Coordinates of C-alpha atoms and ligand atoms in Angstrom, one line a residue:
X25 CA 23.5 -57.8 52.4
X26 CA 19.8 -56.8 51.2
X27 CA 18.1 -54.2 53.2
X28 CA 15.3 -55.9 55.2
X29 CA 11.9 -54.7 53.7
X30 CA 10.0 -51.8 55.5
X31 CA 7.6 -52.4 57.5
X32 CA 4.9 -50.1 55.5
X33 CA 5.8 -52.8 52.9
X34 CA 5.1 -55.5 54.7
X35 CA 2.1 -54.5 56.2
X36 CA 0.5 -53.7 52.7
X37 CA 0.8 -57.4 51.6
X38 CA 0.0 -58.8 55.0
X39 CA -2.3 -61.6 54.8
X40 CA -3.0 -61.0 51.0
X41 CA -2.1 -64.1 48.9
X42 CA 1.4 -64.1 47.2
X43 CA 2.2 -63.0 44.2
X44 CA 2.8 -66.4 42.8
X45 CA -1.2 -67.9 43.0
X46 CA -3.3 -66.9 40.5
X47 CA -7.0 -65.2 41.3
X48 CA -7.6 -62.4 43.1
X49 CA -4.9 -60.6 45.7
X50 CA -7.3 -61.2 48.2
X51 CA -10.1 -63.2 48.2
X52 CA -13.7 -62.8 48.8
X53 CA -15.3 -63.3 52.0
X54 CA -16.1 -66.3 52.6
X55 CA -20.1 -67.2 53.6
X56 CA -20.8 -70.4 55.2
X57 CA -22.4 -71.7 58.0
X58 CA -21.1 -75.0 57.2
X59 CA -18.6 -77.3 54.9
X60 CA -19.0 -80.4 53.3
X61 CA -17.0 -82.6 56.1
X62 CA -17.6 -86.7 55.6
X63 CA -16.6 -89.0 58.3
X64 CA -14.4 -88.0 61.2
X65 CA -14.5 -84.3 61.6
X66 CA -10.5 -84.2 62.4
X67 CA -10.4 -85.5 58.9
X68 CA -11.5 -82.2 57.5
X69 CA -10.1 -78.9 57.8
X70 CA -13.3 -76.8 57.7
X71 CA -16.5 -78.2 59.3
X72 CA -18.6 -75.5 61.1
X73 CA -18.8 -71.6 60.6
X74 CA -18.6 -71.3 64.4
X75 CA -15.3 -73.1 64.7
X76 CA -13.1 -71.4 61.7
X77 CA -13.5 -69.6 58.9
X78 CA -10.6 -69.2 55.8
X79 CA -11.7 -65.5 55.7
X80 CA -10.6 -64.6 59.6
X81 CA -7.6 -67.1 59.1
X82 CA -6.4 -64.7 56.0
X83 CA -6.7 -61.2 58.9
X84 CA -5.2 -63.2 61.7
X85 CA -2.4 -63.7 59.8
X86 CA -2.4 -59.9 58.6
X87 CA -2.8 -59.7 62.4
X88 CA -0.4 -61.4 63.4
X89 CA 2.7 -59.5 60.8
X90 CA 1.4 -56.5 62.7
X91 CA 1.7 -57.5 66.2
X92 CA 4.6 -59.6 66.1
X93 CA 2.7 -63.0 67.7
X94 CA -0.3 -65.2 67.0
X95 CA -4.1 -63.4 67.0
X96 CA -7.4 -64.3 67.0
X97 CA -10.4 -62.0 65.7
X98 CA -13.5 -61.4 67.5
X99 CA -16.8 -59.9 67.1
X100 CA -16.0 -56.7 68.9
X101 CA -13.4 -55.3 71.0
X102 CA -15.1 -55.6 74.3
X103 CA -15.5 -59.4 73.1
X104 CA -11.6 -59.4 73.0
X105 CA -11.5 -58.0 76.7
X106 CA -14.2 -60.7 77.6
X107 CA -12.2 -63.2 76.5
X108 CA -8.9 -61.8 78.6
X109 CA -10.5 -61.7 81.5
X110 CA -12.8 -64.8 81.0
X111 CA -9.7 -67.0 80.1
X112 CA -7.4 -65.8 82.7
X113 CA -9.3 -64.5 86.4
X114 CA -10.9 -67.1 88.6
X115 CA -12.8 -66.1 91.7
X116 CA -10.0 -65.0 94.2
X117 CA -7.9 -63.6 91.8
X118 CA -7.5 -59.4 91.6
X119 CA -7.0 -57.5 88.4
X120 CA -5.3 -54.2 88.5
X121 CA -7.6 -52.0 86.1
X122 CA -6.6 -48.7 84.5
X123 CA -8.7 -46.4 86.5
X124 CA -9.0 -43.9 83.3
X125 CA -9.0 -46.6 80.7
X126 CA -12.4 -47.3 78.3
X127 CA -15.4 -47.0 80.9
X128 CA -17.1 -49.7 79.2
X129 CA -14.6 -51.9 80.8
X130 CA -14.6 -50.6 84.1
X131 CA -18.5 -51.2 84.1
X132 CA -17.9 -54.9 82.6
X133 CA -15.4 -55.7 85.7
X134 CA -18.0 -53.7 88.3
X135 CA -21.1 -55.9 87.1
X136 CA -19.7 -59.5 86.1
X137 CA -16.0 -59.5 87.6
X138 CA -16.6 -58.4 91.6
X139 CA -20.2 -60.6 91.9
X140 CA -18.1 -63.5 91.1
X141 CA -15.2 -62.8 93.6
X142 CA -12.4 -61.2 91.5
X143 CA -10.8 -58.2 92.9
X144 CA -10.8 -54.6 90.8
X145 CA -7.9 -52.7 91.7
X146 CA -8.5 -49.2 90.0
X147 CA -5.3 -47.2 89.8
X148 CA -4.2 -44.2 87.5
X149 CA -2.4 -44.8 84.1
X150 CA -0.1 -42.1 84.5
X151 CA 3.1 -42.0 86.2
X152 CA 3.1 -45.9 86.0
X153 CA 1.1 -46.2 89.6
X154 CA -0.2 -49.2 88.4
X155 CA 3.1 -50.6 89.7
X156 CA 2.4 -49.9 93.4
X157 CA -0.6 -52.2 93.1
X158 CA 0.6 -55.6 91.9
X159 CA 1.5 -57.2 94.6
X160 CA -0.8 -60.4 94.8
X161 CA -2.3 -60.0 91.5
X162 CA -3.3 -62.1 88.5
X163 CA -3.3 -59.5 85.8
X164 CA -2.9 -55.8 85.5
X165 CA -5.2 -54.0 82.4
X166 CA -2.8 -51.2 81.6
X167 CA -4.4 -48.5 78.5
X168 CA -1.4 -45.9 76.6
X169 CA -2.6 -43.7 75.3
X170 CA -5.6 -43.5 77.3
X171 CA -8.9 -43.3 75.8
X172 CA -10.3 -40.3 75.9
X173 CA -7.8 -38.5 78.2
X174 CA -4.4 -39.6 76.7
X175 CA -2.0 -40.4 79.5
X176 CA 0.6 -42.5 78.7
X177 CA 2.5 -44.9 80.6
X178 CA 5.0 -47.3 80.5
X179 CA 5.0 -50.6 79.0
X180 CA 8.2 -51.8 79.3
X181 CA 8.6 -50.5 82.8
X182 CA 5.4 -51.6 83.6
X183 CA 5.8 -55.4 82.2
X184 CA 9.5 -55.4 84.4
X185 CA 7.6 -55.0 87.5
X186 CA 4.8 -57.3 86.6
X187 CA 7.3 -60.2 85.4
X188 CA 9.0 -59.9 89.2
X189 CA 6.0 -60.6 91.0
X190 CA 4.2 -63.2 88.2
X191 CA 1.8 -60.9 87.3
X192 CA 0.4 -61.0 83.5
X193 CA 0.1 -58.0 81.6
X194 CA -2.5 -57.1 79.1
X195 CA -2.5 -53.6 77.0
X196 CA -5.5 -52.4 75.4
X197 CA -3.8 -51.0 72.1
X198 CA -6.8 -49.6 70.5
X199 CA -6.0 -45.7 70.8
X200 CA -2.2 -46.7 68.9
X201 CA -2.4 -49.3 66.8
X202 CA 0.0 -51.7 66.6
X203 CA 1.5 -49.8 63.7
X204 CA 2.4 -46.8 66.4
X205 CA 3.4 -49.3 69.4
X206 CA 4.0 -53.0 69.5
X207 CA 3.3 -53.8 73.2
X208 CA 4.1 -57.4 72.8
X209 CA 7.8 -56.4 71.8
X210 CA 7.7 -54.5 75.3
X211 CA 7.2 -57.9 76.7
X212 CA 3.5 -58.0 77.3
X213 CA 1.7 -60.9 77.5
X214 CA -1.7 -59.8 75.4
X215 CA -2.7 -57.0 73.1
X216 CA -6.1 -56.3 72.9
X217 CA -8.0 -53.9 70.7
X218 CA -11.3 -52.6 69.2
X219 CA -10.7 -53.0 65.6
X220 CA -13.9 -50.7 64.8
X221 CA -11.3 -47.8 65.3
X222 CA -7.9 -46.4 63.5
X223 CA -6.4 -49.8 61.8
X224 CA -9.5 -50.3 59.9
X225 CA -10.4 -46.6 59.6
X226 CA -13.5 -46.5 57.9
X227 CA -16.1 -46.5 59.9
X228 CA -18.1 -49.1 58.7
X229 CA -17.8 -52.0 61.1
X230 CA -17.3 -53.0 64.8
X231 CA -14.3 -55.7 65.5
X232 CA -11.6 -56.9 68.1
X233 CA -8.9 -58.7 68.3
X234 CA -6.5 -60.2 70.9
X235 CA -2.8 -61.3 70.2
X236 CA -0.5 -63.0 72.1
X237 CA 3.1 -65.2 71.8
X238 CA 1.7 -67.9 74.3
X239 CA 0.7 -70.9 72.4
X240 CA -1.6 -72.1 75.6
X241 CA -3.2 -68.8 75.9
X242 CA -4.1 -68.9 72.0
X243 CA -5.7 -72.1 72.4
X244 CA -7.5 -70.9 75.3
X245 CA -8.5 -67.5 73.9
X246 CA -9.8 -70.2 70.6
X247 CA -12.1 -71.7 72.1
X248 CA -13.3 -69.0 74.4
X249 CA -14.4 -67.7 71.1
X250 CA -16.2 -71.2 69.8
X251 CA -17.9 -72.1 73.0
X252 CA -18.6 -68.4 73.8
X253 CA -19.8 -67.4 70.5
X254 CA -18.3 -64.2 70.2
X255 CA -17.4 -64.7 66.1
X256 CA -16.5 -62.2 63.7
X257 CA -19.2 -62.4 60.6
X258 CA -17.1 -62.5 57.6
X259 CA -18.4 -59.2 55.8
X260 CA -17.0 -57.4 58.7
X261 CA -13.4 -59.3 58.5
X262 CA -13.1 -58.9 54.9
X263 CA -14.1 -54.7 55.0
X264 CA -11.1 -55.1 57.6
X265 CA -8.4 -56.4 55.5
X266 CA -9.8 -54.7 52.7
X267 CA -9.0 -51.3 54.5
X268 CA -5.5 -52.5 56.4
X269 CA -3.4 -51.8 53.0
X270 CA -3.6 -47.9 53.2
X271 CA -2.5 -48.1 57.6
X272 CA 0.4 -46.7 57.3
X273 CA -0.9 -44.0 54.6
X274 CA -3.4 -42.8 56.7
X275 CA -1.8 -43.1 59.6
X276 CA 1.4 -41.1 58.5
X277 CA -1.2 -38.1 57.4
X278 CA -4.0 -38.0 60.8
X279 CA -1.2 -38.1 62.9
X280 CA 0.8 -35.4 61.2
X281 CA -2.6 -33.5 61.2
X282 CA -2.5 -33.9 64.7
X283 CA 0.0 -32.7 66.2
X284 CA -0.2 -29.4 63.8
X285 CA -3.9 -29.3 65.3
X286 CA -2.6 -30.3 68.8
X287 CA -0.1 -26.9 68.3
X288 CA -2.3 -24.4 67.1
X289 CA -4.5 -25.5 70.0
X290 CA -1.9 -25.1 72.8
X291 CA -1.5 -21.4 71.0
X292 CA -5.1 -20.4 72.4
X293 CA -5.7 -18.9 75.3
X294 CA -9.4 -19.9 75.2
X295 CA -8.6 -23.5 75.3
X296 CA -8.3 -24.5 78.8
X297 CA -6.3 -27.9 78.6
X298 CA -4.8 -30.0 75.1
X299 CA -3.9 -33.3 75.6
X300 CA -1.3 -35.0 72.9
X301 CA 1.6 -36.9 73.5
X302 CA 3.1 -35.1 71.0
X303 CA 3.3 -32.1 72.8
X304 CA 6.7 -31.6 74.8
X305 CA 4.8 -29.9 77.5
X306 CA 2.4 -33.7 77.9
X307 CA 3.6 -35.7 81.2
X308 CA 4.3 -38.3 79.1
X309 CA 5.9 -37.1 76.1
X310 CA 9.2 -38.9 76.5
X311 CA 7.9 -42.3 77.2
X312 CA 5.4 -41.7 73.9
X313 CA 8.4 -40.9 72.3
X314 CA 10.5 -44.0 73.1
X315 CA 7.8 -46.4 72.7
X316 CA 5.5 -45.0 69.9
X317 CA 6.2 -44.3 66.5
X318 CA 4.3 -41.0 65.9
X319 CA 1.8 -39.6 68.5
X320 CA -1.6 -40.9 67.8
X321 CA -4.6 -39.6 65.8
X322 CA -7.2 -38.1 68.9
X323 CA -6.3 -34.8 70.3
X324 CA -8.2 -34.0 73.6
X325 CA -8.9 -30.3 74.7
X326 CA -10.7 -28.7 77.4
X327 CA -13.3 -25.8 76.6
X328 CA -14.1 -25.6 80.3
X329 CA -17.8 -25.9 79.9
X330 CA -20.7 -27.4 78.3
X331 CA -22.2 -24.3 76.2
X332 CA -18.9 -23.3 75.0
X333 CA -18.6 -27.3 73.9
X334 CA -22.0 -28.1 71.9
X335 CA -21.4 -24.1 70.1
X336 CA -18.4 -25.4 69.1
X337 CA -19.5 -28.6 67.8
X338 CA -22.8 -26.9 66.1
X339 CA -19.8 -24.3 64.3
X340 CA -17.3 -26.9 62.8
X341 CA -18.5 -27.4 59.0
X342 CA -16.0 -30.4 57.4
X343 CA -15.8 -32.6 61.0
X344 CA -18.6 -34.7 62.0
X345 CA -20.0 -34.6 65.8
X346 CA -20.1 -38.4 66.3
X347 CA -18.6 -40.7 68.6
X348 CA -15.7 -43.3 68.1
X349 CA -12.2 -42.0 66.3
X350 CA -9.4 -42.9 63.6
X351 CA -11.6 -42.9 60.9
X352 CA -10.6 -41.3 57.5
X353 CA -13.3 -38.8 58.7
X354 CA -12.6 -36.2 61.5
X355 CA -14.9 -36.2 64.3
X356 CA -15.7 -35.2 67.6
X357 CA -17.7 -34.9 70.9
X358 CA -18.3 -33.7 74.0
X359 CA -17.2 -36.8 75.8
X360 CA -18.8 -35.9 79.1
X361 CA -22.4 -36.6 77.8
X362 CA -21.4 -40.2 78.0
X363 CA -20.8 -41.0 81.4
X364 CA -18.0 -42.7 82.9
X365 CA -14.7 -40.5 83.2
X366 CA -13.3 -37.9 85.6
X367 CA -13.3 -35.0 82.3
X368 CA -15.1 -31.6 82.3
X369 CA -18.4 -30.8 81.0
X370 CA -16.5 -28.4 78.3
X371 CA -14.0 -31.8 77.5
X372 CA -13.7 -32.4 73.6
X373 CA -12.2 -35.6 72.3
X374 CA -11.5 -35.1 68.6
X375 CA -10.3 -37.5 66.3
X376 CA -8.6 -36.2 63.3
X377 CA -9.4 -37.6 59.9
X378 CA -7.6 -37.9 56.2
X379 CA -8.5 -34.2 54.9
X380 CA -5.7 -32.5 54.0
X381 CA -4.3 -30.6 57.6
X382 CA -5.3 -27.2 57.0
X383 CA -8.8 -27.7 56.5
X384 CA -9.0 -29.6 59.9
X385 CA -7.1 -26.5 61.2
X386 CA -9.4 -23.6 59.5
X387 CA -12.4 -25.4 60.5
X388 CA -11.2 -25.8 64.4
X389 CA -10.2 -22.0 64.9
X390 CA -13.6 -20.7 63.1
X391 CA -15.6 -23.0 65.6
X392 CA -13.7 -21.6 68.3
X393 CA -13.7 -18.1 67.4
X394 CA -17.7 -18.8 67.6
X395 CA -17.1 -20.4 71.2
X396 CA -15.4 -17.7 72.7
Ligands
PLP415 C1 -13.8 -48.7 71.5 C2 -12.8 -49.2 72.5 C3 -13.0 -50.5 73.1 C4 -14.2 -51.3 72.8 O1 -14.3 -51.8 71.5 P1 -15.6 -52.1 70.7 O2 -15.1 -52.6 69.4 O3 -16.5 -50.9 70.7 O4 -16.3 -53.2 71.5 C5 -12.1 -50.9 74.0 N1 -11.0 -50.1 74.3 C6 -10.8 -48.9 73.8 C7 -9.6 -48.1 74.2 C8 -11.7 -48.4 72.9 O5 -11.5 -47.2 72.4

């Protein structure tokens, strides 16, 4: 019997056209605001740039090899959660929110979910509490590994207690990927994620996606997007398949990088905290282990306070200070000057780039040898 084709494989020639049509492997992006469409408009495939476009068809269908069901792109990834939420809760309902995940969506349920009459039930991600909460609810917003302070929880677990009490399960995916973790083979009804982060890479454009196995919730989450308006422009789409060839290439080296970074951190005694599932002594390193495929590409550490933080940032030579992670490009911040999450003032989320591991490393202890 052949060997079934790796994965890597497959997600190199994902949504690229085959081998057998002649032109380019991919094709350009594709700039129209509307198609020559005579008579009735079910009669033509393409009519209006708001509706379709062949260029997001050609990364949905990348999309799609990579999460294992059906996805549609949108403009952004808080778009994507929009479009959750906006498709599924109706006044009355409750939503069981990660209380650590992505503050922006916290703030989004605060100001346009409660008004309206939904319910935000905030629990912790780790230690699954989310579980304790579902009773009654329409949907519970679950985040592993959370952004910035990587807890993990999980999925499966999760998605057994949900299924009991007909609950639906969303997982924001942004921090893994759905090359490290799959969440809709754990049985969860949507994935969402920002696609402005690790599987693009680059740092050059702002994304989102959703996917799901539900043919009813795809049509829904369709024409969410047409009426809504929350489109993808096709520059953007294209940079993104463009960059998806080398995922599992850069992915394979930041989150190697990583954990070396993450265990020359936990070596320091002037480093207060590291966070990285990849560490044994992280709450949730055995459920990262089962359900990830390597750890992740942000390590989190703890310099205790806010001087110690910015001197450390104002040392490192080869890593940016900037916000947003995964790119090919280390960076990092002191999280707490955005506001939002329970982190210390001294609380560094770095995301490790594609420069080869000891040069992260070297430029990491100098900067902290000038923090002490
Ligand atoms: C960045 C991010 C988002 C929001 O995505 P945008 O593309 O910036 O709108 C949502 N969830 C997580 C975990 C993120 O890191």
């Amino acid at each position: 019997m052949m060997r079934q084709m790796d994965r890597d494989t497959q997600i190199v020639h994902a949504g690229f056209r085959k081998r057998t049509e002649p032109g380019p492997f991919l094709g350009g992006p594709q700039f129209s605001s509307t198609y020559t469409s005579p008579g009735e408009p079910a009669d033509n495939e393409l009519t209006y740039g708001r509706f379709h476009n062949p260029t997001w068809t050609a990364w949905e269908e990348a999309l799609r090899i990579l999460e294992g069901g059906e996805a549609v792109t949108f403009a952004s990834g808080m778009a994507a959660v929009d479009a959750v939420f906006g498709t599924v809760l109706r006044p009355g309902d409750a939503v069981v929110l990660a209380a650590d995940c992505y503050y922006t969506i916290r703030r989004m349920a605060a100001a346009w979910l409660e008004p309206i009459g939904v319910q935000v039930r905030l629990v912790p991600t780790r230690g699954n509490a989310q579980e304790a909460a579902l009773d009654g609810a329409k949907l519970v917003w679950v985040e592993t590994p959370t952004n910035p302070q990587l807890d993990v929880c999980d999925v499966a677990a999760i998605v057994k207690a949900a299924r009991t009490r007909g609950v639906l399960v969303a997982v924001d995916n942004t921090t893994a990927t759905p090359y490290l973790q799959q969440p809709l083979e754990l049985g969860a009804d949507f994935v969402i994620a920002s696609d402005a982060k690790a599987i693009t890479g680059h740092s050059d454009l702002i994304l989102g996606h959703v996917a799901t196995r539900d043919a009813e919730k795809i049509n829904a989450l369709r024409t969410w997007r047409t009426q809504h308006g929350a489109i993808p422009g096709p520059m953007e789409v294209w940079l993104a398949h463009r960059s998806l060839p080398t995922l599992p290439v850069r992915l394979g080296r930041q989150c190697d990088s990583a954990m070396r970074l993450a265990e020359a951190l936990a070596k320091r005694s002037d480093v207060a905290a590291v966070h990285y599932p990849g560490l044994p002594s992280h709450p949730g390193h055995d459920v990262a282990r089962r359900q990830m495929r390597a750890f992740g590409t942000i390590v989190s550490f703890d310099l205790g306070t806010r001087p110690r933080a910015e001197t450390f940032l104002k040392s490192l030579s080869i890593v940016r200070e900037a916000t947003s992670f995964g790119g090919v490009h280390s960076m990092a911040e002191r999280r707490a000057r955005w506001a939002g999450d329970a982190i210390s003032d001294g609380f560094i989320r770095f995301s490790v780039g594609c420069e080869a591991t000891a040069d992260i490393v070297d430029d990491v202890t100098q900067a902290l040898d000038r923090a002490r």
